[in-house]
mmCIF file of C-alpha atoms in Angstrom:
data_model
loop_
_atom_site.group_PDB
_atom_site.id
_atom_site.type_symbol
_atom_site.label_atom_id
_atom_site.label_comp_id
_atom_site.label_asym_id
_atom_site.label_seq_id
_atom_site.Cartn_x
_atom_site.Cartn_y
_atom_site.Cartn_z
ATOM 1 C CA MET N 1427 0.000 0.000 0.000
ATOM 2 C CA HIS N 1428 2.833 2.319 1.015
ATOM 3 C CA GLY N 1429 5.005 1.240 -1.915
ATOM 4 C CA GLU N 1430 2.199 1.881 -4.377
ATOM 5 C CA GLY N 1431 1.361 5.285 -2.939
ATOM 6 C CA LYS N 1432 4.841 6.794 -3.292
ATOM 7 C CA PRO N 1433 5.235 6.746 -7.058
ATOM 8 C CA ALA N 1434 1.642 7.957 -7.494
ATOM 9 C CA SER N 1435 2.224 11.212 -5.649
ATOM 10 C CA PRO N 1436 3.777 13.170 -8.540
ATOM 11 C CA SER N 1437 0.917 12.281 -10.891
ATOM 12 C CA VAL N 1438 -1.594 13.127 -8.185
ATOM 13 C CA SER N 1439 0.003 16.495 -7.620
ATOM 14 C CA LYS N 1440 -0.062 17.185 -11.342
ATOM 15 C CA VAL N 1441 -3.729 16.289 -11.537
ATOM 16 C CA LEU N 1442 -4.465 18.447 -8.518
ATOM 17 C CA GLU N 1443 -2.627 21.338 -10.110
ATOM 18 C CA SER N 1444 -4.905 21.044 -13.164
ATOM 19 C CA ILE N 1445 -8.051 21.342 -10.946
ATOM 20 C CA PRO N 1446 -8.263 24.712 -9.169
ATOM 21 C CA GLY N 1447 -10.694 23.763 -6.384
ATOM 22 C CA VAL N 1448 -9.104 20.404 -5.528
ATOM 23 C CA LYS N 1449 -5.653 21.967 -5.710
ATOM 24 C CA ALA N 1450 -6.534 24.496 -3.021
ATOM 25 C CA VAL N 1451 -8.014 21.822 -0.751
ATOM 26 C CA TYR N 1452 -5.036 19.563 -1.226
ATOM 27 C CA ARG N 1453 -2.641 22.432 -0.593
ATOM 28 C CA THR N 1454 -4.414 23.319 2.646
ATOM 29 C CA ARG N 1455 -4.297 19.740 3.881
ATOM 30 C CA GLU N 1456 -0.641 19.446 2.936
ATOM 31 C CA LEU N 1457 0.232 22.542 4.940
ATOM 32 C CA GLU N 1458 -1.733 21.284 7.932
ATOM 33 C CA GLU N 1459 0.031 17.907 7.790
ATOM 34 C CA GLN N 1460 3.420 19.577 7.598
ATOM 35 C CA GLN N 1461 2.567 21.738 10.588
ATOM 36 C CA ALA N 1462 1.333 18.676 12.536
ATOM 37 C CA LYS N 1463 4.544 16.862 11.698
ATOM 38 C CA ARG N 1464 6.687 19.721 12.924
ATOM 39 C CA GLU N 1465 4.694 20.083 16.115
ATOM 40 C CA GLY N 1466 4.797 16.344 16.755
ATOM 41 C CA ASP N 1467 8.566 16.296 16.207
ATOM 42 C CA CYS N 1468 8.955 19.101 18.668
ATOM 43 C CA LEU N 1469 6.888 17.292 21.283
ATOM 44 C CA ILE N 1470 8.814 14.056 20.828
ATOM 45 C CA ASP N 1471 12.216 15.773 20.899
ATOM 46 C CA LYS N 1472 11.349 17.449 24.191
ATOM 47 C CA GLY N 1473 10.555 14.037 25.772
ATOM 48 C CA SER N 1474 7.079 15.049 26.726
ATOM 49 C CA ASP N 1475 4.747 12.539 28.222
ATOM 50 C CA SER N 1476 1.137 11.984 27.323
ATOM 51 C CA SER N 1477 -0.174 14.571 29.731
ATOM 52 C CA SER N 1478 2.107 17.250 28.366
ATOM 53 C CA ILE N 1479 1.189 16.241 24.824
ATOM 54 C CA ASN N 1480 -2.493 16.582 25.703
ATOM 55 C CA LYS N 1481 -1.812 20.005 27.097
ATOM 56 C CA GLN N 1482 -0.064 20.972 23.927
ATOM 57 C CA LEU N 1483 -2.991 19.559 21.860
ATOM 58 C CA SER N 1484 -5.467 21.603 23.846
ATOM 59 C CA ARG N 1485 -3.989 24.669 22.205
ATOM 60 C CA PHE N 1486 -5.523 23.556 18.916
ATOM 61 C CA PRO N 1487 -9.301 23.516 18.384
ATOM 62 C CA ARG N 1488 -11.003 20.201 18.080
ATOM 63 C CA GLY N 1489 -11.708 19.085 14.563
ATOM 64 C CA THR N 1490 -8.574 20.523 12.987
ATOM 65 C CA THR N 1491 -6.365 18.305 10.855
ATOM 66 C CA PHE N 1492 -3.444 18.559 13.252
ATOM 67 C CA HIS N 1493 -5.561 17.503 16.210
ATOM 68 C CA ARG N 1494 -6.950 14.492 14.330
ATOM 69 C CA LEU N 1495 -3.519 13.377 13.142
ATOM 70 C CA ILE N 1496 -2.008 13.456 16.657
ATOM 71 C CA ARG N 1497 -4.962 11.538 18.104
ATOM 72 C CA ILE N 1498 -4.677 8.844 15.430
ATOM 73 C CA ARG N 1499 -0.958 8.469 16.026
ATOM 74 C CA LEU N 1500 -1.428 8.130 19.774
ATOM 75 C CA ARG N 1501 -4.028 5.359 19.314
ATOM 76 C CA LEU N 1502 -1.915 3.399 16.851
ATOM 77 C CA LEU N 1503 1.500 3.538 18.490
ATOM 78 C CA GLY N 1504 0.550 3.364 22.155
ATOM 79 C CA PRO N 1505 2.590 4.706 25.129
ATOM 80 C CA GLY N 1506 6.041 3.966 23.651
ATOM 81 C CA ILE N 1507 5.663 6.494 20.846
ATOM 82 C CA TYR N 1508 7.207 9.320 22.717
ATOM 83 C CA SER N 1509 10.546 7.521 22.972
ATOM 84 C CA SER N 1510 10.904 6.691 19.248
ATOM 85 C CA LYS N 1511 11.207 9.269 16.505
ATOM 86 C CA GLN N 1512 11.118 6.630 13.771
ATOM 87 C CA LEU N 1513 7.679 5.488 14.792
ATOM 88 C CA VAL N 1514 6.418 9.032 14.469
ATOM 89 C CA GLU N 1515 7.870 9.249 11.002
ATOM 90 C CA ARG N 1516 6.226 5.937 10.067
ATOM 91 C CA GLU N 1517 2.934 7.256 11.373
ATOM 92 C CA LEU N 1518 3.294 10.357 9.328
ATOM 93 C CA GLN N 1519 4.031 8.260 6.269
ATOM 94 C CA LEU N 1520 0.877 6.275 6.908
ATOM 95 C CA VAL N 1521 -1.039 9.517 7.260
ATOM 96 C CA GLU N 1522 0.409 10.755 3.980
ATOM 97 C CA GLN N 1523 -0.443 7.447 2.347
ATOM 98 C CA HIS N 1524 -4.010 7.685 3.563
ATOM 99 C CA ALA N 1525 -4.177 11.254 2.335
ATOM 100 C CA GLU N 1526 -2.868 10.224 -1.063
ATOM 101 C CA GLU N 1527 -5.371 7.373 -1.234
ATOM 102 C CA ARG N 1528 -8.128 9.770 -0.318
ATOM 103 C CA VAL N 1529 -6.950 12.178 -2.998
ATOM 104 C CA GLU N 1530 -6.878 9.330 -5.517
ATOM 105 C CA LEU N 1531 -10.400 8.381 -4.564
ATOM 106 C CA GLU N 1532 -11.471 11.970 -4.936
ATOM 107 C CA LEU N 1533 -9.714 12.121 -8.290
ATOM 108 C CA GLN N 1534 -11.495 8.962 -9.368
ATOM 109 C CA LEU N 1535 -14.745 10.507 -8.310
ATOM 110 C CA VAL N 1536 -13.817 13.642 -10.231
ATOM 111 C CA GLU N 1537 -12.853 11.536 -13.232
ATOM 112 C CA GLN N 1538 -16.177 9.762 -12.975
ATOM 113 C CA ARG N 1539 -17.982 13.050 -12.670
ATOM 114 C CA VAL N 1540 -16.152 14.577 -15.639
ATOM 115 C CA PRO N 1541 -17.721 12.182 -18.214
ATOM 116 C CA ARG N 1542 -21.061 12.749 -16.599
ATOM 117 C CA ALA N 1543 -20.498 16.471 -16.814
ATOM 118 C CA GLU N 1544 -19.417 16.055 -20.420
ATOM 119 C CA GLU N 1545 -22.524 13.990 -21.076
ATOM 120 C CA ARG N 1546 -24.628 16.651 -19.405
ATOM 121 C CA VAL N 1547 -22.895 19.318 -21.464
ATOM 122 C CA GLU N 1548 -23.463 17.286 -24.617
ATOM 123 C CA ARG N 1549 -27.090 16.746 -23.664
ATOM 124 C CA ASP N 1550 -27.437 20.446 -22.941
ATOM 125 C CA LEU N 1551 -25.844 21.253 -26.286
ATOM 126 C CA GLU N 1552 -28.140 18.789 -28.018
ATOM 127 C CA LEU N 1553 -31.129 20.282 -26.223
ATOM 128 C CA VAL N 1554 -29.976 23.770 -27.169
ATOM 129 C CA GLU N 1555 -29.506 22.718 -30.784
ATOM 130 C CA GLN N 1556 -32.830 20.893 -30.782
ATOM 131 C CA ARG N 1557 -34.592 23.875 -29.266
ATOM 132 C CA ALA N 1558 -32.849 26.164 -31.729
ATOM 133 C CA GLU N 1559 -33.955 23.948 -34.608
ATOM 134 C CA GLU N 1560 -37.480 23.765 -33.225
ATOM 135 C CA GLY N 1561 -37.496 27.542 -32.770
ATOM 136 C CA ALA N 1562 -36.217 27.996 -36.325
ATOM 137 C CA GLU N 1563 -38.879 25.604 -37.612
ATOM 138 C CA ARG N 1564 -41.541 27.457 -35.644
ATOM 139 C CA ASP N 1565 -40.264 30.750 -37.013
ATOM 140 C CA LEU N 1566 -40.369 29.324 -40.536
ATOM 141 C CA GLN N 1567 -43.888 28.054 -39.953
ATOM 142 C CA VAL N 1568 -44.944 31.453 -38.627
ATOM 143 C CA VAL N 1569 -43.358 33.148 -41.649
ATOM 144 C CA GLU N 1570 -45.082 30.696 -44.003
ATOM 145 C CA GLN N 1571 -48.400 31.276 -42.253
ATOM 146 C CA ASP N 1572 -47.894 35.029 -42.535
ATOM 147 C CA LEU N 1573 -47.117 34.628 -46.236
ATOM 148 C CA GLN N 1574 -50.220 32.488 -46.692
ATOM 149 C CA VAL N 1575 -52.322 35.095 -44.887
ATOM 150 C CA VAL N 1576 -50.869 37.830 -47.097
ATOM 151 C CA GLU N 1577 -51.534 35.751 -50.223
ATOM 152 C CA GLN N 1578 -55.078 35.025 -49.070
ATOM 153 C CA ARG N 1579 -55.652 38.727 -48.459
ATOM 154 C CA GLU N 1580 -54.312 39.536 -51.920
ATOM 155 C CA VAL N 1581 -56.525 36.846 -53.457
ATOM 156 C CA ARG N 1582 -59.539 38.188 -51.559
ATOM 157 C CA ALA N 1583 -58.736 41.716 -52.701
ATOM 158 C CA GLU N 1584 -58.495 40.483 -56.307
ATOM 159 C CA GLN N 1585 -61.770 38.604 -55.888
ATOM 160 C CA ARG N 1586 -63.416 41.765 -54.542
ATOM 161 C CA GLU N 1587 -62.096 43.717 -57.526
ATOM 162 C CA VAL N 1588 -63.372 41.033 -59.912
ATOM 163 C CA ARG N 1589 -66.768 41.067 -58.189
ATOM 164 C CA ALA N 1590 -66.891 44.853 -58.432
ATOM 165 C CA GLU N 1591 -66.062 44.622 -62.143
ATOM 166 C CA GLN N 1592 -68.719 41.942 -62.571
ATOM 167 C CA ARG N 1593 -71.250 44.165 -60.806
ATOM 168 C CA GLU N 1594 -70.305 47.032 -63.104
ATOM 169 C CA VAL N 1595 -70.637 44.753 -66.132
ATOM 170 C CA ARG N 1596 -74.013 43.545 -64.865
ATOM 171 C CA ALA N 1597 -75.129 47.133 -64.309
ATOM 172 C CA GLU N 1598 -74.019 48.007 -67.837
ATOM 173 C CA GLY N 1599 -75.816 44.903 -69.098
ATOM 174 C CA ARG N 1600 -78.968 45.976 -67.270
ATOM 175 C CA GLU N 1601 -78.667 49.438 -68.775
ATOM 176 C CA VAL N 1602 -78.178 47.904 -72.222
ATOM 177 C CA ARG N 1603 -81.165 45.614 -71.693
ATOM 178 C CA GLU N 1604 -83.244 48.543 -70.477
ATOM 179 C CA GLY N 1605 -82.170 50.505 -73.540
ATOM 180 C CA ARG N 1606 -83.071 47.559 -75.752
ATOM 181 C CA ALA N 1607 -86.400 47.252 -73.982
ATOM 182 C CA GLU N 1608 -87.057 50.935 -74.580
ATOM 183 C CA VAL N 1609 -86.075 50.548 -78.230
ATOM 184 C CA ARG N 1610 -88.342 47.508 -78.514
ATOM 185 C CA ALA N 1611 -91.168 49.426 -76.871
ATOM 186 C CA GLU N 1612 -90.651 52.266 -79.311
ATOM 187 C CA GLN N 1613 -90.531 49.783 -82.179
ATOM 188 C CA LEU N 1614 -93.729 48.180 -80.913
ATOM 189 C CA GLU N 1615 -95.367 51.589 -80.710
ATOM 190 C CA VAL N 1616 -94.228 52.355 -84.244
ATOM 191 C CA ARG N 1617 -95.505 48.981 -85.417
ATOM 192 C CA GLU N 1618 -98.804 49.558 -83.662
ATOM 193 C CA ASP N 1619 -99.083 52.916 -85.360
ATOM 194 C CA GLN N 1620 -98.237 51.285 -88.660
ATOM 195 C CA ARG N 1621 -100.814 48.567 -88.056
ATOM 196 C CA GLU N 1622 -103.415 51.176 -87.206
ATOM 197 C CA CYS N 1623 -102.609 53.096 -90.353
ATOM 198 C CA ILE N 1624 -102.662 49.902 -92.386
ATOM 199 C CA LYS N 1625 -105.947 48.837 -90.821
ATOM 200 C CA ARG N 1626 -107.412 52.263 -91.437
ATOM 201 C CA LEU N 1627 -106.362 52.346 -95.069
ATOM 202 C CA HIS N 1628 -106.494 48.639 -95.904
ATOM 203 C CA GLY N 1629 -110.177 48.636 -96.872
ATOM 204 C CA HIS N 1630 -109.789 51.817 -98.882
ATOM 205 C CA SER N 1631 -106.722 51.024 -100.984
ATOM 206 C CA ALA N 1632 -108.682 50.769 -104.211
ATOM 207 C CA ILE N 1633 -110.356 54.107 -103.599
ATOM 208 C CA GLY N 1634 -107.001 55.657 -102.779
ATOM 209 C CA TYR N 1635 -105.554 54.420 -106.050
ATOM 210 C CA THR N 1636 -108.614 55.733 -107.828
ATOM 211 C CA CYS N 1637 -108.332 59.171 -106.243
ATOM 212 C CA VAL N 1638 -104.656 59.544 -107.065
ATOM 213 C CA HIS N 1639 -105.032 58.332 -110.612
ATOM 214 C CA VAL N 1640 -108.066 60.568 -111.126
ATOM 215 C CA HIS N 1641 -105.773 63.520 -110.414
ATOM 216 C CA LYS N 1642 -103.161 62.100 -112.769
ATOM 217 C CA PHE N 1643 -105.543 61.592 -115.661
ATOM 218 C CA LYS N 1644 -107.148 65.023 -115.369
ATOM 219 C CA LEU N 1645 -110.547 64.242 -113.953
ATOM 220 C CA ARG N 1646 -113.151 66.473 -115.571
ATOM 221 C CA ALA N 1647 -114.760 69.302 -113.698
ATOM 222 C CA GLU N 1648 -118.132 67.573 -113.607
ATOM 223 C CA HIS N 1649 -116.597 64.713 -111.639
ATOM 224 C CA LEU N 1650 -115.276 66.810 -108.735
ATOM 225 C CA GLY N 1651 -118.092 65.440 -106.615
ATOM 226 C CA LEU N 1652 -116.529 61.965 -106.798
ATOM 227 C CA HIS N 1653 -113.134 63.530 -106.056
ATOM 228 C CA LYS N 1654 -114.503 65.214 -102.952
ATOM 229 C CA ALA N 1655 -116.133 62.000 -101.794
ATOM 230 C CA MET N 1656 -112.839 60.113 -102.109
ATOM 231 C CA CYS N 1657 -110.920 62.899 -100.357
ATOM 232 C CA VAL N 1658 -113.340 62.831 -97.448
ATOM 233 C CA LEU N 1659 -113.016 59.048 -97.316
ATOM 234 C CA LEU N 1660 -109.196 59.294 -97.075
ATOM 235 C CA GLU N 1661 -109.382 62.239 -94.644
ATOM 236 C CA TRP N 1662 -107.948 64.669 -97.167
ATOM 237 C CA LYS N 1663 -109.003 68.238 -97.721
ATOM 238 C CA SER N 1664 -111.019 68.601 -100.910
ATOM 239 C CA GLY N 1665 -111.820 72.323 -100.945
ATOM 240 C CA VAL N 1666 -109.116 73.155 -103.506
ATOM 241 C CA ALA N 1667 -109.083 71.691 -107.013
ATOM 242 C CA PRO N 1668 -106.110 69.327 -107.506
ATOM 243 C CA ASP N 1669 -103.075 70.177 -109.559
ATOM 244 C CA VAL N 1670 -102.485 67.340 -111.984
ATOM 245 C CA SER N 1671 -98.690 67.600 -111.755
ATOM 246 C CA THR N 1672 -97.755 68.803 -108.251
ATOM 247 C CA TRP N 1673 -100.861 68.042 -106.219
ATOM 248 C CA VAL N 1674 -100.228 66.948 -102.621
ATOM 249 C CA PRO N 1675 -103.237 66.086 -100.454
ATOM 250 C CA GLU N 1676 -103.759 67.944 -97.173
ATOM 251 C CA HIS N 1677 -104.760 65.958 -94.097
ATOM 252 C CA ILE N 1678 -107.789 67.074 -92.070
ATOM 253 C CA PRO N 1679 -108.042 66.713 -88.283
ATOM 254 C CA CYS N 1680 -109.189 63.334 -87.008
ATOM 255 C CA LYS N 1681 -112.058 64.793 -84.969
ATOM 256 C CA GLU N 1682 -113.611 66.333 -88.071
ATOM 257 C CA ALA N 1683 -113.192 63.077 -89.965
ATOM 258 C CA MET N 1684 -114.811 61.011 -87.186
ATOM 259 C CA ALA N 1685 -117.722 63.434 -86.909
ATOM 260 C CA GLN N 1686 -118.689 62.934 -90.535
ATOM 261 C CA LYS N 1687 -121.707 60.928 -91.540
ATOM 262 C CA GLU N 1688 -121.437 57.485 -93.133
ATOM 263 C CA VAL N 1689 -123.174 56.692 -96.456
ATOM 264 C CA ILE N 1690 -122.903 53.494 -98.518
ATOM 265 C CA ILE N 1691 -122.953 53.896 -102.307
ATOM 266 C CA LEU N 1692 -123.447 50.824 -104.477
ATOM 267 C CA CYS N 1693 -122.066 50.926 -108.040
ATOM 268 C CA ARG N 1694 -122.822 48.477 -110.829
ATOM 269 C CA PHE N 1695 -120.233 48.017 -113.551
ATOM 270 C CA LEU N 1696 -120.144 46.250 -116.903
ATOM 271 C CA PRO N 1697 -117.230 44.133 -118.176
ATOM 272 C CA SER N 1698 -114.120 46.122 -119.047
ATOM 273 C CA THR N 1699 -114.440 45.241 -122.762
ATOM 274 C CA ASP N 1700 -117.791 47.001 -122.982
ATOM 275 C CA LEU N 1701 -116.802 49.922 -120.749
ATOM 276 C CA VAL N 1702 -115.162 52.678 -122.780
ATOM 277 C CA LEU N 1703 -115.519 56.385 -122.921
ATOM 278 C CA GLY N 1704 -118.708 57.397 -124.743
ATOM 279 C CA SER N 1705 -120.421 54.024 -124.235
ATOM 280 C CA PRO N 1706 -124.220 53.744 -124.073
ATOM 281 C CA PRO N 1707 -125.942 54.964 -120.895
ATOM 282 C CA LEU N 1708 -125.735 52.730 -117.838
ATOM 283 C CA PRO N 1709 -128.440 52.126 -115.247
ATOM 284 C CA PRO N 1710 -128.616 54.913 -112.684
ATOM 285 C CA LEU N 1711 -126.501 54.646 -109.505
ATOM 286 C CA THR N 1712 -128.594 53.743 -106.469
ATOM 287 C CA THR N 1713 -127.756 54.539 -102.828
ATOM 288 C CA THR N 1714 -128.950 53.098 -99.543
ATOM 289 C CA ASN N 1715 -130.390 56.379 -98.275
ATOM 290 C CA GLN N 1716 -132.616 56.790 -101.394
ATOM 291 C CA LEU N 1717 -130.849 59.735 -102.937
ATOM 292 C CA PRO N 1718 -132.166 60.880 -106.311
ATOM 293 C CA PRO N 1719 -130.848 58.825 -109.249
ATOM 294 C CA LEU N 1720 -127.724 59.971 -110.987
ATOM 295 C CA SER N 1721 -127.631 60.948 -114.666
ATOM 296 C CA ALA N 1722 -126.653 58.252 -117.101
ATOM 297 C CA GLN N 1723 -123.925 60.223 -118.795
ATOM 298 C CA THR N 1724 -122.154 61.177 -115.556
ATOM 299 C CA THR N 1725 -122.403 57.647 -114.259
ATOM 300 C CA SER N 1726 -121.063 56.246 -117.504
ATOM 301 C CA VAL N 1727 -118.036 58.556 -117.571
ATOM 302 C CA ALA N 1728 -117.242 58.024 -113.894
ATOM 303 C CA SER N 1729 -117.593 54.275 -114.181
ATOM 304 C CA ALA N 1730 -115.407 54.192 -117.276
ATOM 305 C CA ASN N 1731 -112.701 56.214 -115.574
ATOM 306 C CA TYR N 1732 -112.903 54.017 -112.467
ATOM 307 C CA GLN N 1733 -112.575 50.888 -114.594
ATOM 308 C CA VAL N 1734 -109.589 52.250 -116.524
ATOM 309 C CA LEU N 1735 -107.882 53.300 -113.305
ATOM 310 C CA LYS N 1736 -108.276 49.841 -111.769
ATOM 311 C CA VAL N 1737 -106.566 48.367 -114.817
ATOM 312 C CA LEU N 1738 -103.759 50.920 -114.707
ATOM 313 C CA SER N 1739 -103.185 50.428 -110.967
ATOM 314 C CA ARG N 1740 -102.561 46.720 -111.665
ATOM 315 C CA GLU N 1741 -105.278 45.429 -109.435
ATOM 316 C CA VAL N 1742 -105.359 41.643 -109.372
ATOM 317 C CA LYS N 1743 -109.140 41.455 -109.283
ATOM 318 C CA ARG N 1744 -110.854 42.800 -112.434
ATOM 319 C CA VAL N 1745 -114.391 44.111 -112.560
ATOM 320 C CA THR N 1746 -116.613 41.671 -114.431
ATOM 321 C CA LYS N 1747 -120.245 41.761 -115.522
ATOM 322 C CA GLU N 1748 -122.834 42.339 -112.826
ATOM 323 C CA THR N 1749 -120.110 43.052 -110.227
ATOM 324 C CA ASN N 1750 -121.173 45.133 -107.259
ATOM 325 C CA ALA N 1751 -118.528 47.414 -105.697
ATOM 326 C CA ALA N 1752 -119.098 48.955 -102.271
ATOM 327 C CA MET N 1753 -117.614 52.360 -101.414
ATOM 328 C CA ARG N 1754 -117.592 53.503 -97.778
ATOM 329 C CA ILE N 1755 -117.543 57.269 -97.730
ATOM 330 C CA ASN N 1756 -117.425 59.506 -94.641
ATOM 331 C CA LEU N 1757 -119.354 62.717 -95.290
ATOM 332 C CA ASP N 1758 -120.787 65.452 -93.176
ATOM 333 C CA GLY N 1759 -124.409 66.493 -93.591
ATOM 334 C CA SER N 1760 -123.717 69.185 -96.174
ATOM 335 C CA GLY N 1761 -121.159 67.181 -98.049
ATOM 336 C CA ILE N 1762 -123.593 64.587 -99.360
ATOM 337 C CA ALA N 1763 -125.159 66.850 -101.966
ATOM 338 C CA ASP N 1764 -121.797 68.443 -102.725
ATOM 339 C CA ALA N 1765 -120.118 65.093 -103.232
ATOM 340 C CA LEU N 1766 -122.895 63.728 -105.410
ATOM 341 C CA GLY N 1767 -123.973 66.996 -107.039
ATOM 342 C CA SER N 1768 -122.108 66.341 -110.255
ATOM 343 C CA PHE N 1769 -123.836 62.985 -110.570
ATOM 344 C CA CYS N 1770 -127.342 64.492 -110.376
#
């Protein structure tokens, strides 16, 4: 034990020098042991007995290293220790050996603790790295979430803009449809007016052709009564004699036209081959309100002109023998005699 402890002291001292805390403790114990050795040598050299040694030990407080070393030496060596200096030296060597063994044990404990400390440091480093990585991942996730939120906001803003544009387009479409509806309504009104005009003039187309062509072919003065009757029928003014080249009919107010009296005149015609100017007299023209009979000559000329005009106006239906033609004429009370005066 003693032989093994001696060579180990230099290495132990070197190790202790490398550890600041253990080095200070070891240095303190070494100084105390050296002091105890010197004091013990002094007591032994003086030839002190046990009582004097106890008195000398009382100078030191209990629990100090010197006090413990002297007590251990007294127990081990017995009463003959005070007469032998070599035994004291051997005791001190044993004390040093025990101290070295204790230091070795402490160093072993330190060496055992160092790997644990290194493991703890490594674990702490790993935890720090892991936490740093987790924090970085969390930061990346937060950044990605923020980017997603920003993108979603941009998409929503674009969607709102698109919806606003769609609303504008729909409003424009509604305006266009309303405009089209107004145009259609106007077109319908125009068509209704056209239909009314067509309905009003549809039954009188033949008489209209007759009236116009009578002006073209210079209707004689004695036939102005027929001209006036046709003008009243078509709601034209008939007070002025027509100009055969530049005549334009004048329209009379609707109220005056509606207030006129209605008279039906029945005309009998012969076939067109027998109806020429200067033909033999025809039967007199009869009316529903029993007007006086018309003269044969006037009736013949008027009927001939009417027949010629129907041929010239390219009517599909020709007048044949024993054909009855109905003329609906609107006249006021005084216009009956005026319209038919030339026929009487």
